[in-house]
Coordinates of C-alpha atoms and ligand atoms in Angstrom, one line a residue:
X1 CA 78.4 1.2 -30.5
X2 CA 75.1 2.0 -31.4
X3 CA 72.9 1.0 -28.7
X4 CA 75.2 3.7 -26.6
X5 CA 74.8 6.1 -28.7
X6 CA 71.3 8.1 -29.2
X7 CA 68.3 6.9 -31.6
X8 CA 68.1 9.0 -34.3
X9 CA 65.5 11.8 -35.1
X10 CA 64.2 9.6 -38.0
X11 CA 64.3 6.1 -36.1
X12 CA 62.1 7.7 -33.4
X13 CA 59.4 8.5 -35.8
X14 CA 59.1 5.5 -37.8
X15 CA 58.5 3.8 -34.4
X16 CA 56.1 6.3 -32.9
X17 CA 54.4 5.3 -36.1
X18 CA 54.3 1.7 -35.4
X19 CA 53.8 1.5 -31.9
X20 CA 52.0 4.1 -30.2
X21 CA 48.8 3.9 -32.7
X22 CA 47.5 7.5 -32.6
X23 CA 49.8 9.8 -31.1
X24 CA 49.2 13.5 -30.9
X25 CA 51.5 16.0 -28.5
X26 CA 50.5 19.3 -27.1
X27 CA 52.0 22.3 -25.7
X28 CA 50.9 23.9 -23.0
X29 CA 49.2 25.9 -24.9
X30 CA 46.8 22.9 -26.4
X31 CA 48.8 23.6 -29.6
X32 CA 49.5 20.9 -31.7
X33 CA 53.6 20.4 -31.5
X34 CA 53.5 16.5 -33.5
X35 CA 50.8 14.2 -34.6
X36 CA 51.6 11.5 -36.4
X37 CA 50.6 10.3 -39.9
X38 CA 48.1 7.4 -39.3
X39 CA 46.4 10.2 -36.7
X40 CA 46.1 12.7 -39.6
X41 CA 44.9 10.0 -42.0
X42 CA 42.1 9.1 -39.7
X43 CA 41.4 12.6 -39.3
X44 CA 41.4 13.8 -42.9
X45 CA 43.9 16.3 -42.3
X46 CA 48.3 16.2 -42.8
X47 CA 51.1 17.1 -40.6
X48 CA 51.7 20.1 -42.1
X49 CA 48.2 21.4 -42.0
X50 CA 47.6 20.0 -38.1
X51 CA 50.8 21.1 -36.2
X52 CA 50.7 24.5 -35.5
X53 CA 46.6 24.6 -34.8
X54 CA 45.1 24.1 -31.2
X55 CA 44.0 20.7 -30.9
X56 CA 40.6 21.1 -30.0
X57 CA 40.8 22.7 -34.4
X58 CA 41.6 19.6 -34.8
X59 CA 40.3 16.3 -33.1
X60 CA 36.9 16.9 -31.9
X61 CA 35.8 16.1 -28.1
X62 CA 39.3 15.9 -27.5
X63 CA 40.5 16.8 -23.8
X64 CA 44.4 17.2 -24.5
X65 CA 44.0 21.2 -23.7
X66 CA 42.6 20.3 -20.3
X67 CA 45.5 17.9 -19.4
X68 CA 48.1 20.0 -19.5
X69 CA 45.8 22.3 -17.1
X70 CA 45.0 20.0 -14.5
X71 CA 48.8 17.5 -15.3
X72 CA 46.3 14.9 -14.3
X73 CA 45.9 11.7 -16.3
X74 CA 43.4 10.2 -18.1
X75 CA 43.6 6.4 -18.7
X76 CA 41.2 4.0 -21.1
X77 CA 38.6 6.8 -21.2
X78 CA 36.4 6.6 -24.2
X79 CA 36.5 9.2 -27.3
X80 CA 34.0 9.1 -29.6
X81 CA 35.8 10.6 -33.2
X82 CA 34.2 10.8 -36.3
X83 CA 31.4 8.7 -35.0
X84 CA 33.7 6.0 -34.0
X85 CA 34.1 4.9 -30.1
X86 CA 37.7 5.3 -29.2
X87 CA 39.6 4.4 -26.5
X88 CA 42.2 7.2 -25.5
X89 CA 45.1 7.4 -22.9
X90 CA 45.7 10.9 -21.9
X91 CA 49.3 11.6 -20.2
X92 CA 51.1 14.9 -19.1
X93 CA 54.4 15.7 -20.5
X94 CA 57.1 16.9 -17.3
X95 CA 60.2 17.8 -18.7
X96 CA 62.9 18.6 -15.6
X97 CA 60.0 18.1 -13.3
X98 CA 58.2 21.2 -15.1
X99 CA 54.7 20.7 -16.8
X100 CA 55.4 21.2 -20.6
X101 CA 52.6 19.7 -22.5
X102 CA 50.3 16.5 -22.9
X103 CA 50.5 13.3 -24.8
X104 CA 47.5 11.5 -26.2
X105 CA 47.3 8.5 -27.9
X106 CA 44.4 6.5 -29.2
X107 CA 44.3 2.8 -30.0
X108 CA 43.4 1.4 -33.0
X109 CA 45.8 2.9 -35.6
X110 CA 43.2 2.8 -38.4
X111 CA 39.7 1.8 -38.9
X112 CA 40.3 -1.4 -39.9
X113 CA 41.8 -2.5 -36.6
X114 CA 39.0 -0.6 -34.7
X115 CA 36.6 -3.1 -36.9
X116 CA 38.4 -5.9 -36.4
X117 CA 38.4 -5.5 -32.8
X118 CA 35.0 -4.7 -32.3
X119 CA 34.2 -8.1 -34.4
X120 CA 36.1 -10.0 -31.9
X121 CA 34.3 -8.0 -28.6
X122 CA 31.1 -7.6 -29.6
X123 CA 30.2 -11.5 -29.4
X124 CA 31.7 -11.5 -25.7
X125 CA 29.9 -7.9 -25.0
X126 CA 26.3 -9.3 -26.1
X127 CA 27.1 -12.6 -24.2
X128 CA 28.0 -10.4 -21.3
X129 CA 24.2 -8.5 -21.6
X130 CA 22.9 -12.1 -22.1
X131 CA 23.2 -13.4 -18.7
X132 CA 23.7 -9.9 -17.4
X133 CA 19.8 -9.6 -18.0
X134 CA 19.7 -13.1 -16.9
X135 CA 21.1 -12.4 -13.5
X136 CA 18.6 -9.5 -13.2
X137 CA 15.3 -11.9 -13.9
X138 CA 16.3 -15.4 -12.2
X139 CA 18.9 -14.2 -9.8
X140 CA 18.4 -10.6 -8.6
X141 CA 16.0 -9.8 -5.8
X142 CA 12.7 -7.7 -7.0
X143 CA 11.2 -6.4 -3.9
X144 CA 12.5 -3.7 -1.4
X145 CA 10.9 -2.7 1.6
X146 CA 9.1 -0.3 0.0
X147 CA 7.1 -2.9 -1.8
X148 CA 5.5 -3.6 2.0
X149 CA 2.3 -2.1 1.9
X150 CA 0.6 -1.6 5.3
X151 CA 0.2 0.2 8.8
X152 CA -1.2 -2.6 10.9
X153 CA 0.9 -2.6 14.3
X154 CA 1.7 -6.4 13.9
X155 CA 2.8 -5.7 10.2
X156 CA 4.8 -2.8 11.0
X157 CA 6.4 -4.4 13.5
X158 CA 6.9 -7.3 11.3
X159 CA 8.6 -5.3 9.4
X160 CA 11.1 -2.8 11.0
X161 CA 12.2 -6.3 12.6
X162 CA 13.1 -7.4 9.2
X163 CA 14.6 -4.0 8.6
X164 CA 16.7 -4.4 11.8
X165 CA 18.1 -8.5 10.8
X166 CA 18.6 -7.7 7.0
X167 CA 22.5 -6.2 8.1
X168 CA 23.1 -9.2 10.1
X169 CA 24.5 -12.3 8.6
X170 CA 21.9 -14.4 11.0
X171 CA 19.5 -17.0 9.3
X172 CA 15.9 -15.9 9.2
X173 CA 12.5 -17.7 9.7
X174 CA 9.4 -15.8 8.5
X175 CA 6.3 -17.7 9.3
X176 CA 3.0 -16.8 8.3
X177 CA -0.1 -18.3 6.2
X178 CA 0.5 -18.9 2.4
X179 CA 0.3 -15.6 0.4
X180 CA 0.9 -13.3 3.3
X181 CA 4.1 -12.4 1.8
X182 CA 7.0 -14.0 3.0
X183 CA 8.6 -14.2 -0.1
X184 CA 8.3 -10.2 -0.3
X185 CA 10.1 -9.9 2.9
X186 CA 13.0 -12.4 2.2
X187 CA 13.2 -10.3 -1.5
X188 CA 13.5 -7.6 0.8
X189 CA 15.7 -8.3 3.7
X190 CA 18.6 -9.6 0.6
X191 CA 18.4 -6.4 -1.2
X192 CA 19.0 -4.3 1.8
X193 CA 22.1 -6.7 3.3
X194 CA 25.2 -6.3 2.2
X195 CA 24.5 -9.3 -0.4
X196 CA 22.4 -7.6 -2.2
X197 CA 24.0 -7.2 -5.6
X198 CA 24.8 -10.9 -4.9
X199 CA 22.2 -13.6 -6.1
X200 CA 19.3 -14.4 -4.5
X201 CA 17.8 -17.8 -5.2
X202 CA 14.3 -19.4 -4.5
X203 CA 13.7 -23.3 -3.6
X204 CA 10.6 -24.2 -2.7
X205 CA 11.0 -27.1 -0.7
X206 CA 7.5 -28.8 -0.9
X207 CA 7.4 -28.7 -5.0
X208 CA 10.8 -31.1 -5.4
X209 CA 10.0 -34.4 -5.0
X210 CA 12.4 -35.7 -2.5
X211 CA 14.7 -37.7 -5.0
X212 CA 15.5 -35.0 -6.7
X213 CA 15.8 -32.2 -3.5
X214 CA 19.6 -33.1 -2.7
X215 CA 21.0 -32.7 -6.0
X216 CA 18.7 -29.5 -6.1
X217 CA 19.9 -27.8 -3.2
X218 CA 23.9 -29.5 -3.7
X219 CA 24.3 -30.4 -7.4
X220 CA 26.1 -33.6 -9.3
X221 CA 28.7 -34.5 -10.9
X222 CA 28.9 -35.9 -13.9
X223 CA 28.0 -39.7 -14.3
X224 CA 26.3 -39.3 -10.5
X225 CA 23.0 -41.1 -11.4
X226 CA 21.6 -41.7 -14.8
X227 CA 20.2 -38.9 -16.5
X228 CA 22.5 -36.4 -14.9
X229 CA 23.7 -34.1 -17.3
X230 CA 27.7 -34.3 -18.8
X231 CA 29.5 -32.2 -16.7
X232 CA 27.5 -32.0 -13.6
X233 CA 25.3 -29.3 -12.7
X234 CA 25.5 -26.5 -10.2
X235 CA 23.0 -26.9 -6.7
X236 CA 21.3 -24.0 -5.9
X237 CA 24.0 -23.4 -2.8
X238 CA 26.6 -22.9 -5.4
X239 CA 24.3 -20.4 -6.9
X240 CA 23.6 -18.5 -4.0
X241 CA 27.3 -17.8 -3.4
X242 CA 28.2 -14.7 -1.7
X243 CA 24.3 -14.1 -1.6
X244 CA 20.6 -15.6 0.3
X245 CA 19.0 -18.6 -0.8
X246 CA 15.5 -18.5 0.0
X247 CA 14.0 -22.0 1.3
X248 CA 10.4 -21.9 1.0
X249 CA 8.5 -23.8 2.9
X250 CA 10.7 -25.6 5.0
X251 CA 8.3 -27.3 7.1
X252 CA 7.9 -29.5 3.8
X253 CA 12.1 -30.7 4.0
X254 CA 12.3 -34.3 4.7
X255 CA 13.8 -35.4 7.9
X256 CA 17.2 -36.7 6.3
X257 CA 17.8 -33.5 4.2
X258 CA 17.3 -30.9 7.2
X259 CA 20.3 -32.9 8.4
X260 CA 22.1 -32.1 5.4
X261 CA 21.1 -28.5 5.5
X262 CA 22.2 -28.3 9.2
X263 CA 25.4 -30.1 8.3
X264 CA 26.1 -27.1 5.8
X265 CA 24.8 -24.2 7.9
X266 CA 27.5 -25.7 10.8
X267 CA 30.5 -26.5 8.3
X268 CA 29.8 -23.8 5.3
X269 CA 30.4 -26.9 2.8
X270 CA 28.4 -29.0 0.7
X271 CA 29.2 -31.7 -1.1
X272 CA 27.7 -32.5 -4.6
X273 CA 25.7 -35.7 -4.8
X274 CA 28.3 -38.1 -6.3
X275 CA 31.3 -35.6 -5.5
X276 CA 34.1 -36.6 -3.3
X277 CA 35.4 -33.2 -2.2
X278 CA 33.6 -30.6 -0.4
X279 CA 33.1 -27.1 -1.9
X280 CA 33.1 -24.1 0.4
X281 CA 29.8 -21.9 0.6
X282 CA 29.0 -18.9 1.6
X283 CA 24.9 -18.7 1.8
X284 CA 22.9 -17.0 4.3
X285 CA 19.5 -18.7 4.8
X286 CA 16.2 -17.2 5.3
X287 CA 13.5 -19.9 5.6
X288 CA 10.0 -20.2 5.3
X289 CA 7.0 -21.6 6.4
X290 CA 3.4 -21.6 6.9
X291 CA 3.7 -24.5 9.3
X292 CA 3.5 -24.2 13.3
X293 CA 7.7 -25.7 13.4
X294 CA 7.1 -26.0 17.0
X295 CA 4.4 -28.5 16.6
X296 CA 6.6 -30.3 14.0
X297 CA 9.8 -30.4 16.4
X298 CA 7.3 -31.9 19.4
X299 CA 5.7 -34.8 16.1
X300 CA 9.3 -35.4 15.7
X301 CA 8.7 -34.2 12.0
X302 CA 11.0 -31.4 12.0
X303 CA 14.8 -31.3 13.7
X304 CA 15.0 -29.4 16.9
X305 CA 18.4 -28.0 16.6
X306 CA 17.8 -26.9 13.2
X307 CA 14.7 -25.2 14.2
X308 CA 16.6 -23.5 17.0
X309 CA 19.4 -22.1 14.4
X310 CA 16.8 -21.0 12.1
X311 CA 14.3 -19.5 14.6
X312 CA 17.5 -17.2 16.3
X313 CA 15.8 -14.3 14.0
X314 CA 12.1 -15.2 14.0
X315 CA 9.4 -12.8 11.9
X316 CA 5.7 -13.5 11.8
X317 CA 3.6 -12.0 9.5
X318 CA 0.1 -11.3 10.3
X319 CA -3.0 -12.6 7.6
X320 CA -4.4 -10.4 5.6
X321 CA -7.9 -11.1 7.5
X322 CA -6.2 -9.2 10.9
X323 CA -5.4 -6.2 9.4
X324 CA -8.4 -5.3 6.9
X325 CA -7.5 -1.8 7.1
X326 CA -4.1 -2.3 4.9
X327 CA -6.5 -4.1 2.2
X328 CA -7.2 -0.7 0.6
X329 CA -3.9 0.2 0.2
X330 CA -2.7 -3.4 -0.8
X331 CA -5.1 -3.3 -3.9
X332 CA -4.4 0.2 -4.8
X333 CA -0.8 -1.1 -5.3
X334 CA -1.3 -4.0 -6.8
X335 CA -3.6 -2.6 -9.2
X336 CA -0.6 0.0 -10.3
X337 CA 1.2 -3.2 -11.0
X338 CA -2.0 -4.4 -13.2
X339 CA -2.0 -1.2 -15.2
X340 CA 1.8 -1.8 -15.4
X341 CA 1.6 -5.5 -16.6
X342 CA -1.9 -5.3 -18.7
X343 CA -0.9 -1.2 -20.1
X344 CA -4.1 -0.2 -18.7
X345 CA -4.8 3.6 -17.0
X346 CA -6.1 4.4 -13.9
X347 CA -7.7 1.6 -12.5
X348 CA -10.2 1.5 -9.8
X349 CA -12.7 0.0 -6.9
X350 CA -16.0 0.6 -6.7
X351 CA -17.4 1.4 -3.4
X352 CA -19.3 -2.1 -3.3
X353 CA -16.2 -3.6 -3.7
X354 CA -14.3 -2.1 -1.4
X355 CA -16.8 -2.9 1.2
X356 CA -17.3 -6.4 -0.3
X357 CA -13.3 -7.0 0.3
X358 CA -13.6 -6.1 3.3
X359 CA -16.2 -8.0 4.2
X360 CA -13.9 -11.4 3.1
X361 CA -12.0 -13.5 5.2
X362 CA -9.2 -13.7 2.6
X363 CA -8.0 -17.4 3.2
X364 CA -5.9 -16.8 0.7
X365 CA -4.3 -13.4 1.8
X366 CA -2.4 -11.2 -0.3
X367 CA -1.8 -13.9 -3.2
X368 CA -5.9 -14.6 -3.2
X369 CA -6.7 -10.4 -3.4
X370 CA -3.9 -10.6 -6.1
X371 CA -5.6 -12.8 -8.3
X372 CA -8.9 -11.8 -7.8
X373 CA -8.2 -8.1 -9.0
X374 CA -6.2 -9.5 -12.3
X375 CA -9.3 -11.8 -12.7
X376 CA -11.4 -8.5 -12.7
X377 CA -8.9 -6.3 -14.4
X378 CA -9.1 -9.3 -17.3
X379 CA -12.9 -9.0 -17.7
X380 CA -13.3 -5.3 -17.6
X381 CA -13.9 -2.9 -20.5
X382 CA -13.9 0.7 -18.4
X383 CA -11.9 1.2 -15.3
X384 CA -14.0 1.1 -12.3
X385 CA -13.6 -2.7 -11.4
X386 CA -17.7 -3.4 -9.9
X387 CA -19.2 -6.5 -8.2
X388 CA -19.9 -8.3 -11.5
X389 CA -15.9 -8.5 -12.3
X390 CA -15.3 -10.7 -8.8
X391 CA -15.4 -14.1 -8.9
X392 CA -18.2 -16.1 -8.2
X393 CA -17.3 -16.8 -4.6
X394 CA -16.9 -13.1 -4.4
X395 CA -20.4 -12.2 -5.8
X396 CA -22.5 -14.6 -4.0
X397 CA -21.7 -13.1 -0.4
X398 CA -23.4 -9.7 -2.1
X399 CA -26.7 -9.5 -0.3
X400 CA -29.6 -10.2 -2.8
X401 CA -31.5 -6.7 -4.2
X402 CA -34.8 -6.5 -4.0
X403 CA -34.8 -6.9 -7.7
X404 CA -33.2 -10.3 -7.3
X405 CA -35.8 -11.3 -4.8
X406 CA -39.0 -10.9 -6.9
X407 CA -37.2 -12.6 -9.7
X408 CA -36.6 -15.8 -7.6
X409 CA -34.7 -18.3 -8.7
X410 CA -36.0 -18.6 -12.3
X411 CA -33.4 -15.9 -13.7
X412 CA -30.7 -17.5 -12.3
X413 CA -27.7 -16.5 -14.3
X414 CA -26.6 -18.5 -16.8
X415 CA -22.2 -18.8 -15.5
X416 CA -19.8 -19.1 -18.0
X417 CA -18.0 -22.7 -18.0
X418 CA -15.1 -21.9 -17.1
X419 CA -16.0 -20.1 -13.9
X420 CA -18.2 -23.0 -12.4
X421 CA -15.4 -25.4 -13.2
X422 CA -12.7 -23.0 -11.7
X423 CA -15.1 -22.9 -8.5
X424 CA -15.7 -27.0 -8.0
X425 CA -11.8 -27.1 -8.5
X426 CA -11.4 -24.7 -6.1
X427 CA -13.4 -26.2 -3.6
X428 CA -11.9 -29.6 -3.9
X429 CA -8.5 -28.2 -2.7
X430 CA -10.1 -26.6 -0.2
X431 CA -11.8 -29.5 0.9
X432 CA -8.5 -31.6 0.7
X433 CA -6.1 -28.8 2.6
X434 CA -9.3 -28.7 5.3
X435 CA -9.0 -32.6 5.5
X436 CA -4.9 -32.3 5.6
X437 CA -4.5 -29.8 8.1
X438 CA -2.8 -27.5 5.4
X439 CA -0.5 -30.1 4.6
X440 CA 0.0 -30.0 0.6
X441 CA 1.8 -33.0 -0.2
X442 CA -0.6 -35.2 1.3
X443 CA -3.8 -33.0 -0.3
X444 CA -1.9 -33.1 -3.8
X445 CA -2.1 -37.2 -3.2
X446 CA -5.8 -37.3 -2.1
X447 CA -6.9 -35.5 -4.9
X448 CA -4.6 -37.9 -7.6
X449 CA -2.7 -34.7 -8.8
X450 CA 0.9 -34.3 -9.0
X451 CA 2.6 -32.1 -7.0
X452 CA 3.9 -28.8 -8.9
X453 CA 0.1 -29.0 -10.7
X454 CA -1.4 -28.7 -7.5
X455 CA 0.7 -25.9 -6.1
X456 CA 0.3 -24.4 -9.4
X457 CA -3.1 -24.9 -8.5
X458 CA -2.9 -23.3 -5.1
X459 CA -1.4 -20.0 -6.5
X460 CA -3.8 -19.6 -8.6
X461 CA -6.6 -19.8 -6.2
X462 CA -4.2 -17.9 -3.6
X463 CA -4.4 -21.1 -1.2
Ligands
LIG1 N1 2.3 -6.2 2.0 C1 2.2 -6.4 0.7 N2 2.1 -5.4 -0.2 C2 2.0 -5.6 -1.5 N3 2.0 -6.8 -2.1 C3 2.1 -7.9 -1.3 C4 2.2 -7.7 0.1 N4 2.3 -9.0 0.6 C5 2.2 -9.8 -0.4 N5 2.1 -9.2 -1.6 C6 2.0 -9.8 -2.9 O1 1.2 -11.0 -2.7 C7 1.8 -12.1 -3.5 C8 2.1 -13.2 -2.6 O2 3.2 -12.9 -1.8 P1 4.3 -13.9 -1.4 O3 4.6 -14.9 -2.6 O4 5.5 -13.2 -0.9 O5 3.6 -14.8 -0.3 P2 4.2 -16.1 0.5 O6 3.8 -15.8 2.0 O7 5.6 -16.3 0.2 O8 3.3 -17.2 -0.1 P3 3.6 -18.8 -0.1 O9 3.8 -19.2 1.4 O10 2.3 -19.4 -0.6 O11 4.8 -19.0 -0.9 C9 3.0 -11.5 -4.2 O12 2.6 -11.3 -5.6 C10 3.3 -10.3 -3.5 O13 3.9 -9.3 -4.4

């Protein structure tokens, strides 16, 4: 019968021809002993001309020679022929348990295919790089511990205790004034945990107006409240998933959603507003605040037990104003990152205004240095960034020269609009955080602005 009896010679080569696209055979030798016709097609050449010659005559970059060297093989590696990425399978050939050659076969049979299929890829491949670079600006962390710059003891020690909790799976609280870096340090502590190449995702707790802060943090379904979007939409737990989310200012949480967030850091579930089953997370938390939590807890403003599980690992980061002699160094950095953003060259201080840094109490810390040097980088022509390229608050602390003094007050100079009004704004929020005790919600309200304007606001002036 004939599916006893052997294939014939013919049979075998007709469907070596259809099925095994490219398929080239080597001795051990590396000399050519078959290669089939599309193969030869491809490669300009015939059987008759190929078989015989050592392969490497033959198909360029090939590795077929090797293989039967090492009898190791190589699997989905990628070939480039004739300027064409192909995908070759490399397999040595035991006959009786004895090494006798190599196969090679490469997909695509002919061009054609190869086009085809890299019509239907290429869409998913450029999706793929879409939110690839995506996940790199929203989701990846920036910062390492490198990016720490200073020496102070409090800082140092600051931060090797970050250094020491970022393997744990423990939730963090950093506490320290606005702009003293917490973010940094949370940036940090992810990228050196095992979640690192997981997201890491930023709420700010204080911007959200509360309404909106649960199906922030835990999503909706679809058809949850009107206005939500078909479909539902993903909380930020969900998208923290295997990595940190970052809540920023927590002191700002209303009392009924630290419950919530206690209720998840207890059960590793959340439920989406409007969903009826819960979803499993996996989130570590690092917290932050500029507030004094311990004060809160006693007001009754801020949940004792949840204060307790987030303040297990507890870093404080000192203000810029304690440790003056990191301020050098600070602004050398961050004016590497200037030339960086603003493709400028070797940026400096003067020696005024080094001293006349140093001389400020920085209210603002790191943030408030940050913007005053792009403010001066901005207005510069040379390099050297001088007194007259600080802001106004900045200048007037510079003692008056004698020059100044004879002059009097009739060559006052003439300030650019926008300065003055950047000032008087400045000073209103001042004012308002003074009469708030720091609390921003409440200054946002006095002052009749809404609430991401005014923390928009804030940054800006590093408050
Ligand atoms: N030690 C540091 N070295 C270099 N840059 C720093 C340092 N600390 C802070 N910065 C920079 O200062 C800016 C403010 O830092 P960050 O946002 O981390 O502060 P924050 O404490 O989280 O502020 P807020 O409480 O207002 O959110 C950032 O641009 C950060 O890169």
């Amino acid at each position: 019968m004939m599916t006893q009896s052997k294939l014939p010679y013919e049979w075998l080569e007709e469907i070596l021809n259809l099925a095994a696209e490219w398929i080239v055979v080597v001795d051990r030798e590396g000399i050519i002993r078959y290669i089939n016709g599309a193969y030869c097609d491809f490669l300009d050449t015939d059987t008759v001309n190929a078989v015989g010659k050592h392969v490497q005559d033959v198909i360029e970059n090939t590795r077929m020679h090797l293989i039967v060297k090492t009898g190791q093989a190589e699997v989905a590696s990628i070939q480039s022929i004739k300027g064409s990425e192909m995908i070759a399978n490399r397999y040595p050939l035991y006959v009786g348990g004895e090494l006798v050659g190599a196969v090679g076969t490469v997909m695509f049979r002919n061009s054609q295919d190869w086009l085809d299929y890299s019509r239907k890829v290429q869409p998913v491949l450029e999706e793929l790089k879409y939110y690839k670079k995506r996940f790199d600006k929203e989701l990846r962390s920036k910062y390492g511990f490198g990016d720490l710059i200073g020496i102070h003891p409090k800082f140092q020690e600051a931060k090797r205790l970050a250094e020491r909790v970022a393997g744990s799976q423990s939730a963090v609280l950093l506490s320290g004034e606005s702009g003293t870096g917490k973010e940094l340090f949370a940036h940090a502590i992810h990228q050196t945990s095992p979640r690192g190449h997981f997201p890491f995702v930023r709420v700010n707790c204080a911007s959200i107006p509360e309404h909106l802060l649960e199906s922030e943090l835990f999503g909706y379904e679809e058809g949850a409240f009107t206005g939500a979007k078909k479909g539902g939409k993903k909380g930020k737990f969900e998208l923290a998933h295997r990595g940190t989310l970052f809540l920023d200012e927590i002191g700002d949480m209303p009392l009924h959603m630290q419950s919530k967030l206690l209720r998840v850091l207890q059960e590793k579930e959340i439920e989406r507003v409007g969903g009826q089953l819960p979803i499993s997370v996996d989130v570590r938390i690092i917290a932050a605040t500029h507030r004094d939590l311990e004060q809160m807890v006693r007001e009754g403003k801020f949940r004792q037990d949840l204060y307790y599980r987030l303040h297990v690992m507890k870093i404080e980061i000192p203000p810029l104003r304690i440790r003056k002699d990191d301020l050098v160094a600070i602004a050398k950095s961050l004016l590497r990152k200037l030339e960086r953003k603003f493709n400028r060259q070797g940026l400096s201080l003067s020696y005024e205004v080094i001293t006349r840094l140093q001389q400020h109490s920085w209210p603002g810390n790191v943030r408030e240095l940050e913007n005053v040097l792009e403010r001066a980088v901005n207005v510069l022509d040379g390099t050297v960034i001088q007194i007259v390229h600080l802001p106004l608050y900045l200048q007037e602390h510079v003692p008056h020269t004698a020059q100044q003094s004879v002059l009097g007050t009739q060559h006052t100079p003439i300030i650019p609009m926008r300065d003055v009004l950047m000032q008087a704004e400045k000073q209103a929020i001042q004012n308002a955080l003074r009469h708030t005790s720091g609390n921003k919600q409440l200054a946002a309200k006095l002052l009749g602005m809404g609430k991401t304007s005014f923390y928009d606001k804030c940054r800006l002036y590093g408050l």
